[in-house]
mmCIF file of C-alpha atoms in Angstrom:
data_model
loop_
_atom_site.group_PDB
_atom_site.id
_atom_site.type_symbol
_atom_site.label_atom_id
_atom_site.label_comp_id
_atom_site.label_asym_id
_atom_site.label_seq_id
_atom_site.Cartn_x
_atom_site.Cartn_y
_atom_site.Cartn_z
ATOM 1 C CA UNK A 1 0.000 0.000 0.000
ATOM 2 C CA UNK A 2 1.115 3.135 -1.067
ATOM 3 C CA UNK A 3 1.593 5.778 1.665
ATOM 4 C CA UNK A 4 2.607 9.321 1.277
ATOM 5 C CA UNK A 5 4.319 11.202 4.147
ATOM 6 C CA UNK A 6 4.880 15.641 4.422
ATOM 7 C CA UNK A 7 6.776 16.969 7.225
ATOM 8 C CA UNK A 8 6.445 18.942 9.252
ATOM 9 C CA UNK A 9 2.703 19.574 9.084
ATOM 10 C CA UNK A 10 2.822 23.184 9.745
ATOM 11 C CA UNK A 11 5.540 25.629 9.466
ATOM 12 C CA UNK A 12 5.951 29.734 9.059
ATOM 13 C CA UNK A 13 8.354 31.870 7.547
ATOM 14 C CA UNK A 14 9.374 34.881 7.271
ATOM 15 C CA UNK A 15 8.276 36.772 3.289
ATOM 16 C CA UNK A 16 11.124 36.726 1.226
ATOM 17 C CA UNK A 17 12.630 33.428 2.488
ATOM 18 C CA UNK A 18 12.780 30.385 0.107
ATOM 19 C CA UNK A 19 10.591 27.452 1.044
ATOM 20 C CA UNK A 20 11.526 23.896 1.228
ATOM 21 C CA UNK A 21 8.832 21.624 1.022
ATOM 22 C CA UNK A 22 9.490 17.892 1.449
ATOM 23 C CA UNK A 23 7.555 14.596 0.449
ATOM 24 C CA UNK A 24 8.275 10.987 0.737
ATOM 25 C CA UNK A 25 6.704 7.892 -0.489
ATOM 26 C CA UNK A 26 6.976 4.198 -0.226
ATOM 27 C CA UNK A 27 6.344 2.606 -3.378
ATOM 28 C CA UNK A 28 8.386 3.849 -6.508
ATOM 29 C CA UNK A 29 6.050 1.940 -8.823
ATOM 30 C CA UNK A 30 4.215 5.762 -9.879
ATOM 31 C CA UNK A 31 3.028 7.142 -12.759
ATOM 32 C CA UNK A 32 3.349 10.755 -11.854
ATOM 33 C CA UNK A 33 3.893 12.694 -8.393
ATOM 34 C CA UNK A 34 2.144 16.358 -8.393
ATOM 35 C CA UNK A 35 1.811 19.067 -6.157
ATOM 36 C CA UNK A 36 -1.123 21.127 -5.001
ATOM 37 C CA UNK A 37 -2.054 23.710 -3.043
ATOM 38 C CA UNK A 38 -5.036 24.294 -1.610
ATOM 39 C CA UNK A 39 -6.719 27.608 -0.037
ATOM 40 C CA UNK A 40 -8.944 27.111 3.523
ATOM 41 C CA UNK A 41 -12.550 25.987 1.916
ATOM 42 C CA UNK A 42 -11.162 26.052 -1.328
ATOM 43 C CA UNK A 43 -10.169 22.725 -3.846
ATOM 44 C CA UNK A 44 -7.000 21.810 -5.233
ATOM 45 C CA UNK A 45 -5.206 23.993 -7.411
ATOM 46 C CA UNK A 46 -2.389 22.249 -9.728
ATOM 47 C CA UNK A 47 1.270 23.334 -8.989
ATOM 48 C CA UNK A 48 3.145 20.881 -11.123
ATOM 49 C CA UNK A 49 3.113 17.543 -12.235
ATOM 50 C CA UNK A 50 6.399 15.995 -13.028
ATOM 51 C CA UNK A 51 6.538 12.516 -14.871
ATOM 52 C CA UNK A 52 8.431 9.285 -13.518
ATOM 53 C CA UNK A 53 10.663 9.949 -16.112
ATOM 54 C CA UNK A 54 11.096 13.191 -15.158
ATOM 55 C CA UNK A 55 13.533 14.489 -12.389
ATOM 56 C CA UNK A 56 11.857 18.147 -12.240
ATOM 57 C CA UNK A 57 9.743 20.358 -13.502
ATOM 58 C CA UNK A 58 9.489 24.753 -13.015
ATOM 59 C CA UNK A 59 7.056 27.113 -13.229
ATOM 60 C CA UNK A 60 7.796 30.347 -12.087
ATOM 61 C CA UNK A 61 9.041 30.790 -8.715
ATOM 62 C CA UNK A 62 8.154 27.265 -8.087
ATOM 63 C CA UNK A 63 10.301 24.080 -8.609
ATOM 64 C CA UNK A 64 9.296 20.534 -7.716
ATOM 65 C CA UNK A 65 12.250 17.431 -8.142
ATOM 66 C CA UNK A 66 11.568 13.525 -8.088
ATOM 67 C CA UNK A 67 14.089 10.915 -6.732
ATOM 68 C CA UNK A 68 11.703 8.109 -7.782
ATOM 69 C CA UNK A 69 14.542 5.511 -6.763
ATOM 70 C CA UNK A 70 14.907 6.994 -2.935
ATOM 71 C CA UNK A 71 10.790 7.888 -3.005
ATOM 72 C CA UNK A 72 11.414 12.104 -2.233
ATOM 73 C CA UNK A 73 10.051 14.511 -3.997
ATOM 74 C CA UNK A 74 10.597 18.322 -2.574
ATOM 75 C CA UNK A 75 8.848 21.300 -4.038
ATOM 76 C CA UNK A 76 11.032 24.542 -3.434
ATOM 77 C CA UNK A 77 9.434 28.166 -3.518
ATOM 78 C CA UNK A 78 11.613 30.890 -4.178
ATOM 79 C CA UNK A 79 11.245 34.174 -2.377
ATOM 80 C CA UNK A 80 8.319 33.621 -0.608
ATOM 81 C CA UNK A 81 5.600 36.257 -0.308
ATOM 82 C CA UNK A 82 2.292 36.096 1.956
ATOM 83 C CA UNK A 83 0.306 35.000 -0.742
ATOM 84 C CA UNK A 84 1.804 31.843 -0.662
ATOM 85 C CA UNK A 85 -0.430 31.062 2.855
ATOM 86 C CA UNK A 86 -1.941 27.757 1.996
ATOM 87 C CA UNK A 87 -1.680 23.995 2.592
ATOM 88 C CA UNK A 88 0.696 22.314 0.117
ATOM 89 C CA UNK A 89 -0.258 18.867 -0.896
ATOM 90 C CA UNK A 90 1.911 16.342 -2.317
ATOM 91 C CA UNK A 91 0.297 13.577 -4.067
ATOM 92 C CA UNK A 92 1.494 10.314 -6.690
ATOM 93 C CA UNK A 93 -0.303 8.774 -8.981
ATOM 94 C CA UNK A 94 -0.376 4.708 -8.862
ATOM 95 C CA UNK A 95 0.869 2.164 -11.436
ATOM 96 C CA UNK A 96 -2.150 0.991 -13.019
ATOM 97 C CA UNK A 97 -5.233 2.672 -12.500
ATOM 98 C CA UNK A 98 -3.452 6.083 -11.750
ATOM 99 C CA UNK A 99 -4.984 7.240 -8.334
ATOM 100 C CA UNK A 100 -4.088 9.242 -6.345
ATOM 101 C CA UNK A 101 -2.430 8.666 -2.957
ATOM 102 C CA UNK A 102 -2.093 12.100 -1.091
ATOM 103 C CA UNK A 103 -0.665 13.075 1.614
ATOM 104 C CA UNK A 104 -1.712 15.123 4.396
ATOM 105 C CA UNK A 105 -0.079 18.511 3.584
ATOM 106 C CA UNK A 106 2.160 21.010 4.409
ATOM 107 C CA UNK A 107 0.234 24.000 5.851
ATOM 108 C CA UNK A 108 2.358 27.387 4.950
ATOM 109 C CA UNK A 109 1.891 30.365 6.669
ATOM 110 C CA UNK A 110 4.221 33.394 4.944
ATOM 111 C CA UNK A 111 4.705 36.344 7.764
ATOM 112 C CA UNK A 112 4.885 39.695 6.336
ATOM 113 C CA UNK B 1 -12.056 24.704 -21.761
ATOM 114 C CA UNK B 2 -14.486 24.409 -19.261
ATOM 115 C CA UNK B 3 -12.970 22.769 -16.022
ATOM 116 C CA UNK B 4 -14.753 20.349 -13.662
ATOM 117 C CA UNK B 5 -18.218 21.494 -11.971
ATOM 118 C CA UNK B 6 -19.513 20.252 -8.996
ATOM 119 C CA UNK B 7 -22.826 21.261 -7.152
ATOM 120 C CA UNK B 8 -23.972 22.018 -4.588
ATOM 121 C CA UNK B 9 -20.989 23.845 -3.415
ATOM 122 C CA UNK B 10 -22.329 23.925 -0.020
ATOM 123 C CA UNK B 11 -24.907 20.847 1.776
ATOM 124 C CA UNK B 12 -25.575 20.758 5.790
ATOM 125 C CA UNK B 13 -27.692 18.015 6.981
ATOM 126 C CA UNK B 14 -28.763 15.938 10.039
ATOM 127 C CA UNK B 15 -27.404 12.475 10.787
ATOM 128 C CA UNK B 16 -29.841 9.881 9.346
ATOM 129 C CA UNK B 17 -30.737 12.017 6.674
ATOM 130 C CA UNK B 18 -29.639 11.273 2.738
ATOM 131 C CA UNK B 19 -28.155 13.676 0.527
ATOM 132 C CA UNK B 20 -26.011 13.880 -3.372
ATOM 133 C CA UNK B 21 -23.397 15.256 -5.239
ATOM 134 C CA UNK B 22 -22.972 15.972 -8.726
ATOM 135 C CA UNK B 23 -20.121 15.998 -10.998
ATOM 136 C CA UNK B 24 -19.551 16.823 -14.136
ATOM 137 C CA UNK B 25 -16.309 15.953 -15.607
ATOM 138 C CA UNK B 26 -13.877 17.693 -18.665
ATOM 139 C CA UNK B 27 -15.452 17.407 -22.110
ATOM 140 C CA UNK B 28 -13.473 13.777 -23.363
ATOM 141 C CA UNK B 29 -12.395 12.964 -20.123
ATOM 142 C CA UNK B 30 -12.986 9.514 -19.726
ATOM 143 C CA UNK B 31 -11.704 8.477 -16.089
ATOM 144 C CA UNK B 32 -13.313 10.301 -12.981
ATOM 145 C CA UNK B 33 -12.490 10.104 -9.718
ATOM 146 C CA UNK B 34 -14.085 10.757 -5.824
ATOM 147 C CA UNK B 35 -12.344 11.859 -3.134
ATOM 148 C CA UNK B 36 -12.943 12.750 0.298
ATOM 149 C CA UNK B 37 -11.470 14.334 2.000
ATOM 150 C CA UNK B 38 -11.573 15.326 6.217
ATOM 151 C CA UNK B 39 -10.656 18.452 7.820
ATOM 152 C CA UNK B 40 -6.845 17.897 7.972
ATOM 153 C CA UNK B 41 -6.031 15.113 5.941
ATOM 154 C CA UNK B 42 -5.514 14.668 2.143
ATOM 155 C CA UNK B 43 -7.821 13.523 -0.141
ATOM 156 C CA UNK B 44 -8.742 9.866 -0.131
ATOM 157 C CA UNK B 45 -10.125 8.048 -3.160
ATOM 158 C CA UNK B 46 -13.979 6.632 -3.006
ATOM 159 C CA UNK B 47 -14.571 5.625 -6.043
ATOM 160 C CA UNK B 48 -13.279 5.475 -9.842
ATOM 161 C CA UNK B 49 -14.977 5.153 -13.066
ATOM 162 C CA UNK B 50 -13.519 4.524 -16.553
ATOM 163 C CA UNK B 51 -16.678 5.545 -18.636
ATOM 164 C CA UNK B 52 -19.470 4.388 -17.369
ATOM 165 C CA UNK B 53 -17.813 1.004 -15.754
ATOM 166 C CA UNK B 54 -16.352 1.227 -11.933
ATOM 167 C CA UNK B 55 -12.267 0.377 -11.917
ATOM 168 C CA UNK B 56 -11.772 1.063 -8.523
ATOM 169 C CA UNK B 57 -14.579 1.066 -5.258
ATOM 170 C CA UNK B 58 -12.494 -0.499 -2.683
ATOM 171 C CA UNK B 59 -12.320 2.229 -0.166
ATOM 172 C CA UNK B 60 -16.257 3.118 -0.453
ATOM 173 C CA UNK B 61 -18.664 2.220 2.643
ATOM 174 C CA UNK B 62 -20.657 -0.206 0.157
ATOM 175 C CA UNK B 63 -23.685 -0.106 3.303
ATOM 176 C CA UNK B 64 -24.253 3.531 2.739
ATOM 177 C CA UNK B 65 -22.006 4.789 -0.110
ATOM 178 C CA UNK B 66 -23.239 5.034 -3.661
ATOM 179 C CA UNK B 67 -22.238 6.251 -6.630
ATOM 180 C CA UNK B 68 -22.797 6.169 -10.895
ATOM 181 C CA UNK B 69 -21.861 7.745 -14.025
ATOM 182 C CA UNK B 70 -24.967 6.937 -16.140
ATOM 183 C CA UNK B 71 -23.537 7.632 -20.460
ATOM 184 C CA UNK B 72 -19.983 8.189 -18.996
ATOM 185 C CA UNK B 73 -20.520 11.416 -18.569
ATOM 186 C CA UNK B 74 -21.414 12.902 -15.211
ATOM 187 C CA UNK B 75 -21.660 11.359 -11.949
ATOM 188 C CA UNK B 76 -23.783 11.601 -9.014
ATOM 189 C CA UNK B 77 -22.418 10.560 -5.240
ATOM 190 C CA UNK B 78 -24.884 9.203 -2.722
ATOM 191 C CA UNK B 79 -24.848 9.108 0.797
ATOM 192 C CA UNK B 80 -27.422 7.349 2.662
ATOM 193 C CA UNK B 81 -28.079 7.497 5.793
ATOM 194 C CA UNK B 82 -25.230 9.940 6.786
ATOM 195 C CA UNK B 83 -23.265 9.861 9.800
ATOM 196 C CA UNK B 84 -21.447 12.873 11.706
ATOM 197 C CA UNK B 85 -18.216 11.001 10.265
ATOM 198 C CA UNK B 86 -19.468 11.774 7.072
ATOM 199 C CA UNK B 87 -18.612 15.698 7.159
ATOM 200 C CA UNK B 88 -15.819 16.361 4.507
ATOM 201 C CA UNK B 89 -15.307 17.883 1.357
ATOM 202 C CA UNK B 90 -15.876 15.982 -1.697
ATOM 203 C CA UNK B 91 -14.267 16.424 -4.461
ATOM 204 C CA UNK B 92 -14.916 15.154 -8.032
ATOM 205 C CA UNK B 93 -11.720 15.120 -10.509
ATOM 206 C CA UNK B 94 -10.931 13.523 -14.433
ATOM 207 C CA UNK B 95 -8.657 12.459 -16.641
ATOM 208 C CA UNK B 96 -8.408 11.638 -20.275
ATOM 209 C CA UNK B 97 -7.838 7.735 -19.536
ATOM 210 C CA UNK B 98 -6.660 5.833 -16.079
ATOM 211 C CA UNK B 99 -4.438 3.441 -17.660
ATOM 212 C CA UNK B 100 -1.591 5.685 -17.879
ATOM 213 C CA UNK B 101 -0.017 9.195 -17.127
ATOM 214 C CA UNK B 102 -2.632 11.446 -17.329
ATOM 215 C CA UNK B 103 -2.638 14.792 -15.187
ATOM 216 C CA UNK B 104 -6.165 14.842 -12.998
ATOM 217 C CA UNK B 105 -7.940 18.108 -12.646
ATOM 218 C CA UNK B 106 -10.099 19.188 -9.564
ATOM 219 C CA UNK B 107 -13.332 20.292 -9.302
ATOM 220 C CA UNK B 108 -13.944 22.853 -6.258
ATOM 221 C CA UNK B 109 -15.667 20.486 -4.248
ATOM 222 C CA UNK B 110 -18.716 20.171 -2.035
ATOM 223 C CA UNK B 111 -18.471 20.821 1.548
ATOM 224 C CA UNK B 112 -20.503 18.500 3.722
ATOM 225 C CA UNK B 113 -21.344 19.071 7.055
ATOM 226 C CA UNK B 114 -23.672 16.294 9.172
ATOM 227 C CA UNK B 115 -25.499 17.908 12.542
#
């Protein structure tokens, strides 16, 4: 079973720092591993989505890299500013019927 | 391109009582997916349809859970009776296909609360 792990579940930091966001997984058998964010009441916006084959993907400030082998994926933020508040989920997609396995998030909190 | 819609956005009912979501899914997209998901926690996966045929329904309560996707088009979620456990947001998503590496796109969801 696959099983998807962020820490820590909360953090702040101060605008302007970068962020380091860190996910791990168990099972390297994946077709994809993408990250989300998600506003409080709000659904899941897309970040990125990088490929197995891939080893990272960029947009913008953002940058997300897989290790498929060691089962880490960490999606750094450059400069943060306060509207990146949100919760950050990680999630991968499943060999064969390409589910989703999520984990629980990395709530952000950017201090002006 | 239209993205997913979901209604209601919004549902608050008593325990006992029986309630449904609707999904509709991206024009062509033939995989979608239902998640729930609790205050706190990611999303979990209830159900998934390829058309109108179920792939995956391992993780939904059978005894009060249902769900379809009548033409392979949209879908409606069922839950009856519902229990205080069942306050979540639910969130309907698609892809073009589910055998292979297909990006899944999010619907906004429908917030459940049960009193």
């Amino acid at each position: 079973k696959q099983e998807v792990t962020q820490i820590p579940a909360a953090l702040s930091v101060p605008e302007g720092e970068n962020l380091v966001l860190n996910c791990s997984f168990t099972d390297s058998a994946i077709y994809n591993l993408q990250w989300f964010r998600q506003d409080p009441g709000k659904g899941l916006t897309s970040l990125l989505l990088i490929q197995s084959s891939q080893r990272e993907q960029t947009s913008g400030r953002l940058n997300a890299s897989l290790d498929k082998s060691s089962g880490r994926s960490t999606l750094y933020i450059a400069a943060s500013q306060p509207g990146d508040s949100a919760t950050y989920l990680c999630a991968v997609g499943i060999y064969g019927n390409n589910r989703l396995a999520f984990g629980k998030g990395n709530q952000v909190v950017v201090i002006p | 391109e239209a993205g997913v819609a979901q209604s209601p956005r919004y549902k608050i009912i008593e325990k006992r009582q029986s309630v449904a979501f609707w999904c509709n899914p991206i024009s062509g997209h033939a995989t979608l997916y239902w998640y729930q998901q609790i205050l706190g926690q990611g999303p979990k996966l209830l159900i998934q349809f390829q058309n109108n045929g179920v792939v995956d329904d391992s993780q939904l309560p059978k005894d009060r859970f249902s769900a379809e996707r009548l033409k392979g088009v949209d879908s409606t979620l069922k839950i009856q009776p519902a229990k205080l456990e069942d306050s979540a947001v639910y969130l309907c998503a698609s892809s073009l296909s589910g055998t292979g590496d297909y990006e899944q796109y999010f619907g906004p969801g429908t917030r459940l609360t049960v009193t």
